[in-house]
PDB file of C-alpha atoms in Angstrom:
ATOM      1  CA  MET X   7     161.592 107.687 263.722  1.00  0.00           C
ATOM      2  CA  LYS X   8     164.252 105.226 262.649  1.00  0.00           C
ATOM      3  CA  THR X   9     166.144 102.484 264.419  1.00  0.00           C
ATOM      4  CA  VAL X  10     169.889 102.063 264.371  1.00  0.00           C
ATOM      5  CA  LYS X  11     172.155  99.256 265.483  1.00  0.00           C
ATOM      6  CA  VAL X  12     174.939 100.153 267.911  1.00  0.00           C
ATOM      7  CA  GLN X  13     178.398  99.239 266.658  1.00  0.00           C
ATOM      8  CA  PRO X  14     181.171  97.952 268.956  1.00  0.00           C
ATOM      9  CA  ASN X  15     182.838 100.635 271.098  1.00  0.00           C
ATOM     10  CA  GLN X  16     180.263 103.366 270.404  1.00  0.00           C
ATOM     11  CA  ASN X  17     179.261 105.475 273.370  1.00  0.00           C
ATOM     12  CA  VAL X  18     176.180 107.678 273.550  1.00  0.00           C
ATOM     13  CA  PHE X  19     178.198 110.739 272.484  1.00  0.00           C
ATOM     14  CA  ASP X  20     179.321 108.940 269.311  1.00  0.00           C
ATOM     15  CA  LEU X  21     175.719 108.046 268.507  1.00  0.00           C
ATOM     16  CA  ALA X  22     174.545 111.630 269.043  1.00  0.00           C
ATOM     17  CA  VAL X  23     177.201 113.007 266.698  1.00  0.00           C
ATOM     18  CA  GLN X  24     176.607 110.336 264.076  1.00  0.00           C
ATOM     19  CA  HIS X  25     172.819 110.642 263.966  1.00  0.00           C
ATOM     20  CA  TYR X  26     172.060 114.201 265.112  1.00  0.00           C
ATOM     21  CA  GLY X  27     175.246 116.076 264.227  1.00  0.00           C
ATOM     22  CA  ASN X  28     175.985 117.207 267.799  1.00  0.00           C
ATOM     23  CA  VAL X  29     176.334 115.966 271.363  1.00  0.00           C
ATOM     24  CA  GLU X  30     173.361 117.996 272.561  1.00  0.00           C
ATOM     25  CA  ALA X  31     171.133 115.133 271.420  1.00  0.00           C
ATOM     26  CA  VAL X  32     172.416 112.780 274.139  1.00  0.00           C
ATOM     27  CA  ASP X  33     169.383 113.559 276.323  1.00  0.00           C
ATOM     28  CA  GLU X  34     167.018 112.799 273.455  1.00  0.00           C
ATOM     29  CA  ILE X  35     168.692 109.452 272.811  1.00  0.00           C
ATOM     30  CA  LEU X  36     168.347 108.590 276.495  1.00  0.00           C
ATOM     31  CA  LEU X  37     164.677 109.652 276.566  1.00  0.00           C
ATOM     32  CA  LEU X  38     163.808 107.669 273.439  1.00  0.00           C
ATOM     33  CA  ASN X  39     165.688 104.604 274.683  1.00  0.00           C
ATOM     34  CA  PRO X  40     165.049 104.078 278.411  1.00  0.00           C
ATOM     35  CA  GLU X  41     166.310 100.490 278.111  1.00  0.00           C
ATOM     36  CA  ILE X  42     169.773 101.576 276.881  1.00  0.00           C
ATOM     37  CA  GLY X  43     172.607  99.738 278.563  1.00  0.00           C
ATOM     38  CA  ASN X  44     176.365  99.681 278.629  1.00  0.00           C
ATOM     39  CA  ASP X  45     178.626  97.009 277.235  1.00  0.00           C
ATOM     40  CA  PRO X  46     179.447  94.790 280.239  1.00  0.00           C
ATOM     41  CA  LEU X  47     183.041  94.378 279.029  1.00  0.00           C
ATOM     42  CA  ALA X  48     183.497  98.155 278.822  1.00  0.00           C
ATOM     43  CA  LEU X  49     182.220  98.512 282.390  1.00  0.00           C
ATOM     44  CA  LYS X  50     184.549  95.759 283.568  1.00  0.00           C
ATOM     45  CA  ASN X  51     187.483  97.559 281.903  1.00  0.00           C
ATOM     46  CA  LEU X  52     186.499 100.697 283.837  1.00  0.00           C
ATOM     47  CA  GLY X  53     186.498  98.736 287.097  1.00  0.00           C
ATOM     48  CA  VAL X  54     182.727  98.939 287.593  1.00  0.00           C
ATOM     49  CA  ASP X  55     181.201  96.138 289.653  1.00  0.00           C
ATOM     50  CA  THR X  56     178.053  95.487 287.620  1.00  0.00           C
ATOM     51  CA  ALA X  57     176.615  93.272 290.338  1.00  0.00           C
ATOM     52  CA  LYS X  58     176.417  96.303 292.658  1.00  0.00           C
ATOM     53  CA  ASP X  59     176.170  99.225 290.239  1.00  0.00           C
ATOM     54  CA  ARG X  60     173.700  99.224 287.339  1.00  0.00           C
ATOM     55  CA  THR X  61     174.048 102.940 286.565  1.00  0.00           C
ATOM     56  CA  PHE X  62     174.237 103.816 282.857  1.00  0.00           C
ATOM     57  CA  ARG X  63     177.614 105.422 282.149  1.00  0.00           C
ATOM     58  CA  LEU X  64     177.742 108.040 279.413  1.00  0.00           C
ATOM     59  CA  ASP X  65     181.486 107.581 278.919  1.00  0.00           C
ATOM     60  CA  ALA X  66     181.361 103.795 278.496  1.00  0.00           C
ATOM     61  CA  ALA X  67     180.457 101.959 275.315  1.00  0.00           C
ATOM     62  CA  VAL X  68     176.810 101.092 274.732  1.00  0.00           C
ATOM     63  CA  LYS X  69     176.025  97.387 274.425  1.00  0.00           C
ATOM     64  CA  PRO X  70     176.978  96.492 270.833  1.00  0.00           C
ATOM     65  CA  GLY X  71     174.169  95.182 268.671  1.00  0.00           C
ATOM     66  CA  SER X  72     171.546  97.121 270.640  1.00  0.00           C
ATOM     67  CA  THR X  73     168.794  98.701 268.595  1.00  0.00           C
ATOM     68  CA  LEU X  74     168.108 102.351 269.412  1.00  0.00           C
ATOM     69  CA  ARG X  75     165.373 104.735 268.312  1.00  0.00           C
ATOM     70  CA  ILE X  76     166.506 107.971 266.623  1.00  0.00           C
ATOM     71  CA  ASP X  77     164.141 110.860 265.824  1.00  0.00           C
ATOM     72  CA  GLU X  78     165.051 112.029 262.334  1.00  0.00           C
ATOM     73  CA  THR X  79     162.712 115.029 262.665  1.00  0.00           C
ATOM     74  CA  SER X  80     164.148 116.274 265.955  1.00  0.00           C
ATOM     75  CA  THR X  81     164.815 119.977 266.342  1.00  0.00           C
ATOM     76  CA  LEU X  82     168.162 118.942 267.808  1.00  0.00           C
ATOM     77  CA  THR X  83     169.356 117.657 264.437  1.00  0.00           C
ATOM     78  CA  GLU X  84     172.108 119.936 263.248  1.00  0.00           C
ATOM     79  CA  THR X  85     171.684 119.770 259.482  1.00  0.00           C
ATOM     80  CA  ARG X  86     174.487 122.257 258.855  1.00  0.00           C
ATOM     81  CA  ASN X  87     176.944 119.858 260.458  1.00  0.00           C
ATOM     82  CA  LEU X  88     175.316 116.558 259.637  1.00  0.00           C
ATOM     83  CA  LYS X  89     176.545 114.621 256.669  1.00  0.00           C
ATOM     84  CA  LYS X  90     176.365 110.995 255.714  1.00  0.00           C
ATOM     85  CA  ILE X  91     178.879 109.141 257.862  1.00  0.00           C
ATOM     86  CA  THR X  92     179.736 105.847 256.250  1.00  0.00           C
ATOM     87  CA  ASN X  93     182.274 104.633 258.773  1.00  0.00           C
ATOM     88  CA  GLU X  94     181.765 103.732 262.427  1.00  0.00           C
ATOM     89  CA  VAL X  95     181.980 106.632 264.850  1.00  0.00           C
ATOM     90  CA  THR X  96     183.745 105.481 267.996  1.00  0.00           C
ATOM     91  CA  THR X  97     185.717 107.408 270.562  1.00  0.00           C
ATOM     92  CA  TYR X  98     185.678 104.798 273.286  1.00  0.00           C
ATOM     93  CA  GLN X  99     189.053 103.170 273.748  1.00  0.00           C
ATOM     94  CA  THR X 100     190.179 100.368 275.934  1.00  0.00           C
ATOM     95  CA  GLU X 101     193.384 100.780 277.878  1.00  0.00           C
ATOM     96  CA  LYS X 102     195.101  98.405 275.470  1.00  0.00           C
ATOM     97  CA  SER X 103     194.002 100.349 272.380  1.00  0.00           C
ATOM     98  CA  TRP X 104     195.334 103.706 273.580  1.00  0.00           C
ATOM     99  CA  GLN X 105     198.593 102.089 274.640  1.00  0.00           C
ATOM    100  CA  GLY X 106     199.024 100.683 271.125  1.00  0.00           C
ATOM    101  CA  LYS X 107     198.640  97.048 272.168  1.00  0.00           C
TER     102      LYS X 107
END
């Protein structure tokens, strides 16, 4: 088991691809990290009222700086596809970023 630090704008799908080599590991990440939470700013940008709705959103960025547990020995690890990724893996975009602002 190792711990990783969530980078800005990473969602749970990004983390699964980066550390397991596929998105099928999303469930494992959620099981190993029951305290996982979204970035409040990302939720605000999606129009989510965090005072009323505390649901974890798979499509929103995870709180940056969070420490997550990753099982390096998981059977879900796709070693054929997994290679050392040295840059941040992020697919989450704010409205401004996809509009080129």
